[in-house]
Amino acid sequence: MKEQIKKAALLLKDGQLVAFPTETVYGLGADATNDTAVASIYEKKGRPSFNPLIAHVDGIEMAKQYVQITPVAKKLIENFWPGPLTLVLKRKKTCKVSLLASAGLDTLAIRCPNNHIALELISEFGKPVVAPSANKSGRISPTTAKHIFDDYGNEAPFTLDGGPCQVGVESTVLLCEEDKIAVLRYGGLAIEEIENLIGPVIRPEKDENAPHSPGQLKSHYAPSLPVRINAIEAFEGEALLGFGKSDSAVLNLSEKEDLTEAAANLFAMMHMLDNPKYTGIAVMPIPMQGLGLAINDRLKRASYKKD
Ligand code: TXA
Ligand code: MG
């Protein structure tokens, strides 16, 4: 793996894209300071260019060179990094990360992934690596290297294979302004854990004036088949994706109703059920607490009909 990581770092230096594992999902990485390389991410994914990207760092020291770390951000970083928490912070005036990665905003999303391959790659490269999930736009996020090859075929980027991702849903994204802390995306770190540390934060479902992330396209997480949520049972032709005890589920996110297990299985199972032999995917109800918020959010996006 050491040699593979060295090769990946060289490819990044050369402006090329590299797919790598994180604890959440696989990322499609580029040199964050190279505009052309960043642009090629959008191209490769077929993603609308207004959606800003996350810069991955190997720790707070690297982060400090690019963004302004507020006292609350420092506290969050000390407690939750490396881990599935992305902080949206003000860019420093001297920030050399491509503005394209910020989609023109004066903020930058930054996180330190809890995966030794990702961390070694960033350290070896020596600069932040911007990376969205390594799927094609509108497809399910990859949680194994195979998902990337399934999506891209022989167009697949050079990929560091670190086995299946532990968390299985993307990071929680938190806007971290001096006077305003708001959830922009539910994800792998439960909001309850964040609130235990820093007190209540603004949540989009509780506050209609809450800020929202640019480019959270409704169909972003959609598989090819229609998805029906909160299903008690499958209609004819549908595959039932279970949660909790079920005799008729084709696959089960977690028989023992463990939300962490369900999150880790979510994308992989959706990939498996997204098969033309079914007419749709029916998903049993998932409780709206802890990681259940992120899972339901993903499912809702997946259930949004594309035209
Ligand atoms: O777990 C993850 O976060 C994965 C792995 C690869 O790290 N990455 C990922 O990236 O999910 P992506 O590009 O699929 O999602 C980035 C999210 C989007 O919802 C985007 O709108 C938000 O972060 N975001 C990025 N920069 C932002 C900014 N400056 N302001 C507000 N939202 C931002
Ligand atoms: Mg994504």
Short mmCIF file of C-alpha atoms and ligand atoms in Angstrom, two decimals:
data_model
loop_
_atom_site.label_atom_id
_atom_site.label_comp_id
_atom_site.label_asym_id
_atom_site.label_seq_id
_atom_site.Cartn_x
_atom_site.Cartn_y
_atom_site.Cartn_z
CA MET A 1 0.00 0.00 0.00
CA LYS A 2 2.92 2.42 0.75
CA GLU A 3 3.99 2.33 -2.91
CA GLN A 4 0.39 2.78 -4.08
CA ILE A 5 0.02 5.83 -1.82
CA LYS A 6 3.27 7.32 -3.18
CA LYS A 7 2.02 6.78 -6.72
CA ALA A 8 -1.32 8.41 -5.85
CA ALA A 9 0.46 11.45 -4.36
CA LEU A 10 2.52 11.80 -7.54
CA LEU A 11 -0.63 11.62 -9.68
CA LEU A 12 -2.19 14.39 -7.54
CA LYS A 13 0.94 16.53 -8.01
CA ASP A 14 0.59 15.96 -11.73
CA GLY A 15 -2.98 17.35 -11.65
CA GLN A 16 -4.69 13.98 -11.99
CA LEU A 17 -7.58 12.48 -10.05
CA VAL A 18 -7.24 9.68 -7.52
CA ALA A 19 -9.99 7.78 -5.69
CA PHE A 20 -9.29 6.94 -2.04
CA PRO A 21 -11.11 5.46 0.94
CA THR A 22 -12.33 7.50 3.91
CA GLU A 23 -14.29 6.24 6.91
CA THR A 24 -17.52 7.58 5.33
CA VAL A 25 -17.44 6.92 1.57
CA TYR A 26 -14.75 6.80 -1.15
CA GLY A 27 -13.64 10.22 -2.38
CA LEU A 28 -12.56 11.34 -5.85
CA GLY A 29 -9.55 13.49 -4.98
CA ALA A 30 -7.65 16.30 -6.65
CA ASP A 31 -4.97 18.81 -5.67
CA ALA A 32 -7.11 21.46 -3.92
CA THR A 33 -4.85 24.26 -5.15
CA ASN A 34 -4.98 23.28 -8.83
CA ASP A 35 -8.03 24.82 -10.54
CA THR A 36 -7.83 22.60 -13.58
CA ALA A 37 -7.57 19.48 -11.48
CA VAL A 38 -10.56 20.65 -9.40
CA ALA A 39 -12.56 21.37 -12.54
CA SER A 40 -11.82 17.91 -13.85
CA ILE A 41 -13.61 16.49 -10.79
CA TYR A 42 -16.89 18.10 -11.87
CA GLU A 43 -16.27 16.88 -15.38
CA LYS A 44 -15.48 13.32 -14.32
CA LYS A 45 -18.56 13.18 -12.07
CA GLY A 46 -20.80 15.03 -14.51
CA ARG A 47 -21.67 17.25 -11.55
CA PRO A 48 -23.21 20.74 -11.77
CA SER A 49 -20.41 23.16 -11.01
CA PHE A 50 -22.22 25.17 -8.31
CA ASN A 51 -21.77 22.42 -5.74
CA PRO A 52 -18.73 23.24 -3.56
CA LEU A 53 -16.28 20.57 -2.41
CA ILE A 54 -14.71 19.43 0.86
CA ALA A 55 -10.97 19.94 1.35
CA HIS A 56 -9.45 16.99 3.20
CA VAL A 57 -6.55 17.71 5.56
CA ASP A 58 -4.31 15.56 7.77
CA GLY A 59 -4.96 17.64 10.89
CA ILE A 60 -5.59 21.07 12.40
CA GLU A 61 -2.11 22.41 11.50
CA MET A 62 -2.80 21.99 7.78
CA ALA A 63 -6.33 23.36 8.19
CA LYS A 64 -5.01 26.52 9.90
CA GLN A 65 -3.07 27.49 6.80
CA TYR A 66 -6.26 27.82 4.74
CA VAL A 67 -9.23 28.71 6.98
CA GLN A 68 -9.93 30.81 10.07
CA ILE A 69 -10.47 28.46 13.00
CA THR A 70 -13.01 29.98 15.43
CA PRO A 71 -12.90 28.94 19.12
CA VAL A 72 -15.97 26.71 18.68
CA ALA A 73 -14.44 25.13 15.56
CA LYS A 74 -11.26 24.43 17.56
CA LYS A 75 -13.29 22.66 20.23
CA LEU A 76 -15.14 20.58 17.65
CA ILE A 77 -11.88 19.68 15.90
CA GLU A 78 -10.21 18.64 19.16
CA ASN A 79 -13.11 16.34 19.97
CA PHE A 80 -14.18 14.93 16.62
CA TRP A 81 -11.17 14.92 14.25
CA PRO A 82 -10.17 12.71 12.63
CA GLY A 83 -13.80 11.80 11.95
CA PRO A 84 -16.98 12.33 9.92
CA LEU A 85 -17.38 16.05 10.70
CA THR A 86 -16.93 18.71 8.01
CA LEU A 87 -16.69 22.33 9.10
CA VAL A 88 -17.57 25.20 6.77
CA LEU A 89 -15.24 28.04 7.79
CA LYS A 90 -14.14 31.42 6.42
CA ARG A 91 -11.27 31.17 3.97
CA LYS A 92 -8.11 32.99 4.97
CA LYS A 93 -7.15 35.88 2.68
CA THR A 94 -4.06 33.91 1.75
CA CYS A 95 -5.98 30.67 1.12
CA LYS A 96 -4.56 28.97 -1.96
CA VAL A 97 -7.36 26.45 -2.36
CA SER A 98 -9.07 26.87 -5.73
CA LEU A 99 -12.11 29.16 -5.58
CA LEU A 100 -13.89 26.65 -7.74
CA ALA A 101 -13.76 24.27 -4.77
CA SER A 102 -15.66 26.93 -2.78
CA ALA A 103 -18.04 27.49 -5.70
CA GLY A 104 -17.12 31.16 -5.44
CA LEU A 105 -18.05 31.50 -1.75
CA ASP A 106 -15.77 33.05 0.88
CA THR A 107 -16.00 29.84 2.91
CA LEU A 108 -14.30 26.47 2.59
CA ALA A 109 -15.56 23.10 3.80
CA ILE A 110 -12.77 21.21 5.52
CA ARG A 111 -12.41 17.85 7.23
CA CYS A 112 -9.87 15.34 8.50
CA PRO A 113 -10.95 11.79 7.60
CA ASN A 114 -10.48 8.93 10.05
CA ASN A 115 -8.83 6.53 7.64
CA HIS A 116 -5.09 5.80 7.67
CA ILE A 117 -4.81 5.46 3.88
CA ALA A 118 -6.49 8.85 3.37
CA LEU A 119 -4.33 10.46 6.06
CA GLU A 120 -1.09 9.01 4.66
CA LEU A 121 -2.05 10.16 1.16
CA ILE A 122 -2.71 13.74 2.32
CA SER A 123 0.51 13.83 4.40
CA GLU A 124 2.56 12.43 1.53
CA PHE A 125 0.99 14.98 -0.84
CA GLY A 126 1.54 17.77 1.69
CA LYS A 127 -1.52 19.86 0.78
CA PRO A 128 -5.31 19.55 1.09
CA VAL A 129 -7.06 17.13 -1.25
CA VAL A 130 -10.52 18.18 -2.40
CA ALA A 131 -12.84 15.25 -2.88
CA PRO A 132 -16.53 14.72 -3.40
CA SER A 133 -17.88 11.18 -3.13
CA ALA A 134 -16.37 9.15 -5.97
CA ASN A 135 -19.68 8.25 -7.68
CA LYS A 136 -20.94 9.77 -10.92
CA SER A 137 -23.37 12.62 -10.25
CA GLY A 138 -26.85 11.37 -9.37
CA ARG A 139 -25.57 7.90 -8.45
CA ILE A 140 -25.13 6.31 -5.04
CA SER A 141 -21.98 7.11 -3.05
CA PRO A 142 -19.39 4.30 -3.24
CA THR A 143 -18.50 2.46 -0.05
CA THR A 144 -16.20 -0.07 -1.72
CA ALA A 145 -13.64 0.22 -4.53
CA LYS A 146 -15.83 -2.08 -6.61
CA HIS A 147 -18.66 0.48 -6.59
CA ILE A 148 -16.30 2.92 -8.32
CA PHE A 149 -15.39 0.38 -11.00
CA ASP A 150 -19.10 -0.44 -11.46
CA ASP A 151 -19.83 3.27 -12.02
CA TYR A 152 -16.91 4.15 -14.27
CA GLY A 153 -15.91 0.89 -15.97
CA ASN A 154 -12.66 1.38 -17.87
CA GLU A 155 -12.86 5.15 -17.24
CA ALA A 156 -12.26 4.50 -13.52
CA PRO A 157 -9.67 6.73 -11.83
CA PHE A 158 -6.59 5.27 -10.09
CA THR A 159 -8.10 3.89 -6.89
CA LEU A 160 -6.57 3.07 -3.51
CA ASP A 161 -8.54 0.07 -2.29
CA GLY A 162 -8.98 0.21 1.48
CA GLY A 163 -11.85 -2.26 1.73
CA PRO A 164 -15.38 -1.29 2.77
CA CYS A 165 -15.97 2.08 4.49
CA GLN A 166 -16.76 1.82 8.20
CA VAL A 167 -19.33 4.61 8.56
CA GLY A 168 -21.04 4.30 5.17
CA VAL A 169 -22.77 7.70 4.98
CA GLU A 170 -21.10 11.02 4.21
CA SER A 171 -19.80 13.35 6.89
CA THR A 172 -22.01 15.69 8.88
CA VAL A 173 -21.56 19.23 7.50
CA LEU A 174 -21.69 22.11 9.97
CA LEU A 175 -21.60 25.80 9.10
CA CYS A 176 -19.38 27.33 11.75
CA GLU A 177 -19.67 31.12 11.78
CA GLU A 178 -18.72 33.36 14.72
CA ASP A 179 -22.38 33.85 15.69
CA LYS A 180 -24.15 31.02 13.90
CA ILE A 181 -23.66 27.24 13.97
CA ALA A 182 -26.00 25.38 11.63
CA VAL A 183 -26.38 21.86 10.27
CA LEU A 184 -25.98 21.90 6.48
CA ARG A 185 -26.10 18.14 6.04
CA TYR A 186 -26.89 15.30 8.39
CA GLY A 187 -24.23 12.63 8.25
CA GLY A 188 -21.94 10.20 10.02
CA LEU A 189 -21.52 12.15 13.25
CA ALA A 190 -24.78 12.38 15.22
CA ILE A 191 -25.97 15.93 15.95
CA GLU A 192 -26.68 14.90 19.54
CA GLU A 193 -22.93 14.35 20.05
CA ILE A 194 -22.18 17.81 18.67
CA GLU A 195 -24.87 19.44 20.83
CA ASN A 196 -23.58 17.63 23.93
CA LEU A 197 -20.30 19.44 23.40
CA ILE A 198 -21.30 22.93 22.23
CA GLY A 199 -25.03 23.27 22.96
CA PRO A 200 -27.96 23.62 20.53
CA VAL A 201 -27.25 24.26 16.85
CA ILE A 202 -29.60 25.48 14.10
CA ARG A 203 -31.33 22.53 12.40
CA PRO A 204 -32.93 22.90 8.97
CA GLU A 205 -36.10 20.98 9.83
CA LYS A 206 -36.75 23.16 12.88
CA ASP A 207 -35.98 26.57 11.43
CA GLU A 208 -37.20 27.63 8.01
CA ASN A 209 -34.67 30.45 7.88
CA ALA A 210 -31.80 28.04 8.44
CA PRO A 211 -28.95 28.42 5.96
CA HIS A 212 -28.68 25.62 3.47
CA SER A 213 -25.87 24.17 1.47
CA PRO A 214 -25.64 25.15 -2.14
CA GLY A 215 -26.16 22.33 -4.55
CA GLN A 216 -27.99 19.87 -2.35
CA LEU A 217 -29.78 18.56 -5.39
CA LYS A 218 -32.85 16.55 -4.46
CA SER A 219 -31.97 13.66 -6.74
CA HIS A 220 -28.30 13.61 -5.73
CA TYR A 221 -28.42 10.21 -4.07
CA ALA A 222 -30.80 8.51 -6.46
CA PRO A 223 -30.27 4.98 -7.77
CA SER A 224 -31.76 4.08 -11.18
CA LEU A 225 -34.88 2.41 -9.73
CA PRO A 226 -37.63 4.38 -7.99
CA VAL A 227 -37.34 4.33 -4.20
CA ARG A 228 -40.38 4.25 -1.90
CA ILE A 229 -39.75 5.10 1.75
CA ASN A 230 -41.59 4.18 4.96
CA ALA A 231 -42.87 1.02 3.29
CA ILE A 232 -44.46 -1.64 5.49
CA GLU A 233 -44.27 -4.23 2.73
CA ALA A 234 -43.19 -4.50 -0.90
CA PHE A 235 -45.64 -4.19 -3.82
CA GLU A 236 -45.35 -6.79 -6.56
CA GLY A 237 -42.00 -6.52 -8.34
CA GLU A 238 -40.42 -4.31 -5.68
CA ALA A 239 -37.47 -5.36 -3.54
CA LEU A 240 -38.02 -4.74 0.17
CA LEU A 241 -35.06 -3.26 2.04
CA GLY A 242 -35.65 -4.13 5.68
CA PHE A 243 -34.95 -2.49 9.00
CA GLY A 244 -35.69 -4.58 12.06
CA LYS A 245 -37.32 -7.99 11.92
CA SER A 246 -38.85 -8.84 8.53
CA ASP A 247 -39.57 -12.12 6.77
CA SER A 248 -40.04 -10.59 3.32
CA ALA A 249 -37.03 -8.23 3.13
CA VAL A 250 -34.59 -9.10 0.33
CA LEU A 251 -31.81 -7.41 2.31
CA ASN A 252 -31.88 -5.95 5.80
CA LEU A 253 -30.11 -2.73 6.84
CA SER A 254 -30.08 -3.94 10.43
CA GLU A 255 -32.18 -6.73 11.87
CA LYS A 256 -31.32 -5.59 15.37
CA GLU A 257 -32.37 -2.00 14.56
CA ASP A 258 -28.85 -0.67 15.00
CA LEU A 259 -28.66 2.68 13.15
CA THR A 260 -24.87 2.61 12.87
CA GLU A 261 -25.03 -0.80 11.22
CA ALA A 262 -27.84 0.46 8.97
CA ALA A 263 -25.81 3.50 7.87
CA ALA A 264 -22.80 1.33 7.07
CA ASN A 265 -24.99 -0.96 4.93
CA LEU A 266 -27.12 1.72 3.27
CA PHE A 267 -25.32 2.49 0.02
CA ALA A 268 -23.96 -1.02 -0.50
CA MET A 269 -27.46 -2.52 -0.18
CA MET A 270 -29.03 0.13 -2.40
CA HIS A 271 -26.35 -0.72 -4.98
CA MET A 272 -27.25 -4.42 -4.73
CA LEU A 273 -31.00 -3.83 -5.05
CA ASP A 274 -30.65 -1.32 -7.87
CA ASN A 275 -31.13 -4.13 -10.37
CA PRO A 276 -33.49 -4.19 -13.38
CA LYS A 277 -34.99 -7.47 -12.18
CA TYR A 278 -36.93 -5.32 -9.68
CA THR A 279 -39.40 -2.52 -10.46
CA GLY A 280 -38.44 -0.46 -7.42
CA ILE A 281 -36.89 -0.42 -3.96
CA ALA A 282 -39.25 -0.23 -0.97
CA VAL A 283 -37.54 0.75 2.27
CA MET A 284 -39.00 0.04 5.71
CA PRO A 285 -39.32 2.98 8.15
CA ILE A 286 -36.12 4.18 9.85
CA PRO A 287 -36.47 6.09 13.14
CA MET A 288 -35.71 9.85 13.03
CA GLN A 289 -32.95 9.93 15.65
CA GLY A 290 -29.16 9.82 15.68
CA LEU A 291 -27.81 8.49 12.37
CA GLY A 292 -31.42 7.83 11.35
CA LEU A 293 -31.65 11.51 10.34
CA ALA A 294 -28.83 11.08 7.81
CA ILE A 295 -30.23 7.80 6.53
CA ASN A 296 -33.73 9.27 6.06
CA ASP A 297 -32.24 12.35 4.41
CA ARG A 298 -30.40 10.15 1.87
CA LEU A 299 -33.48 8.03 1.30
CA LYS A 300 -35.69 11.06 0.76
CA ARG A 301 -33.30 12.36 -1.88
CA ALA A 302 -33.18 8.93 -3.50
CA SER A 303 -36.98 8.77 -3.55
CA TYR A 304 -37.29 12.08 -5.38
CA LYS A 305 -38.36 11.21 -8.92
CA LYS A 306 -35.98 12.38 -11.63
CA ASP A 307 -37.63 13.61 -14.81
O1 TXA B 1 -18.00 12.09 3.87
C1 TXA B 1 -17.86 13.01 3.05
O2 TXA B 1 -18.09 14.18 3.35
C2 TXA B 1 -17.39 12.60 1.64
C3 TXA B 1 -15.98 12.07 1.76
C4 TXA B 1 -15.34 11.77 0.43
O3 TXA B 1 -15.18 12.96 2.51
N1 TXA B 1 -17.43 13.74 0.76
C5 TXA B 1 -18.60 14.27 0.30
O4 TXA B 1 -18.42 15.34 -0.54
O5 TXA B 1 -19.67 13.86 0.64
P1 TXA B 1 -19.60 15.93 -1.43
O6 TXA B 1 -18.92 16.83 -2.39
O7 TXA B 1 -20.43 14.83 -2.00
O8 TXA B 1 -20.46 16.78 -0.42
C6 TXA B 1 -19.99 18.03 0.09
C7 TXA B 1 -21.10 18.75 0.82
C8 TXA B 1 -22.18 19.24 -0.13
O9 TXA B 1 -23.43 19.09 0.47
C9 TXA B 1 -21.80 20.72 -0.28
O10 TXA B 1 -22.89 21.52 -0.65
C10 TXA B 1 -21.27 21.04 1.11
O11 TXA B 1 -20.57 19.87 1.51
N2 TXA B 1 -20.32 22.15 1.07
C11 TXA B 1 -19.06 22.13 0.61
N3 TXA B 1 -18.49 23.34 0.67
C12 TXA B 1 -19.40 24.17 1.21
C13 TXA B 1 -19.41 25.56 1.52
N4 TXA B 1 -18.35 26.35 1.33
N5 TXA B 1 -20.56 26.09 2.05
C14 TXA B 1 -21.63 25.31 2.26
N6 TXA B 1 -21.68 23.98 1.98
C15 TXA B 1 -20.59 23.42 1.46
MG MG B 2 -21.80 13.01 -3.02
#
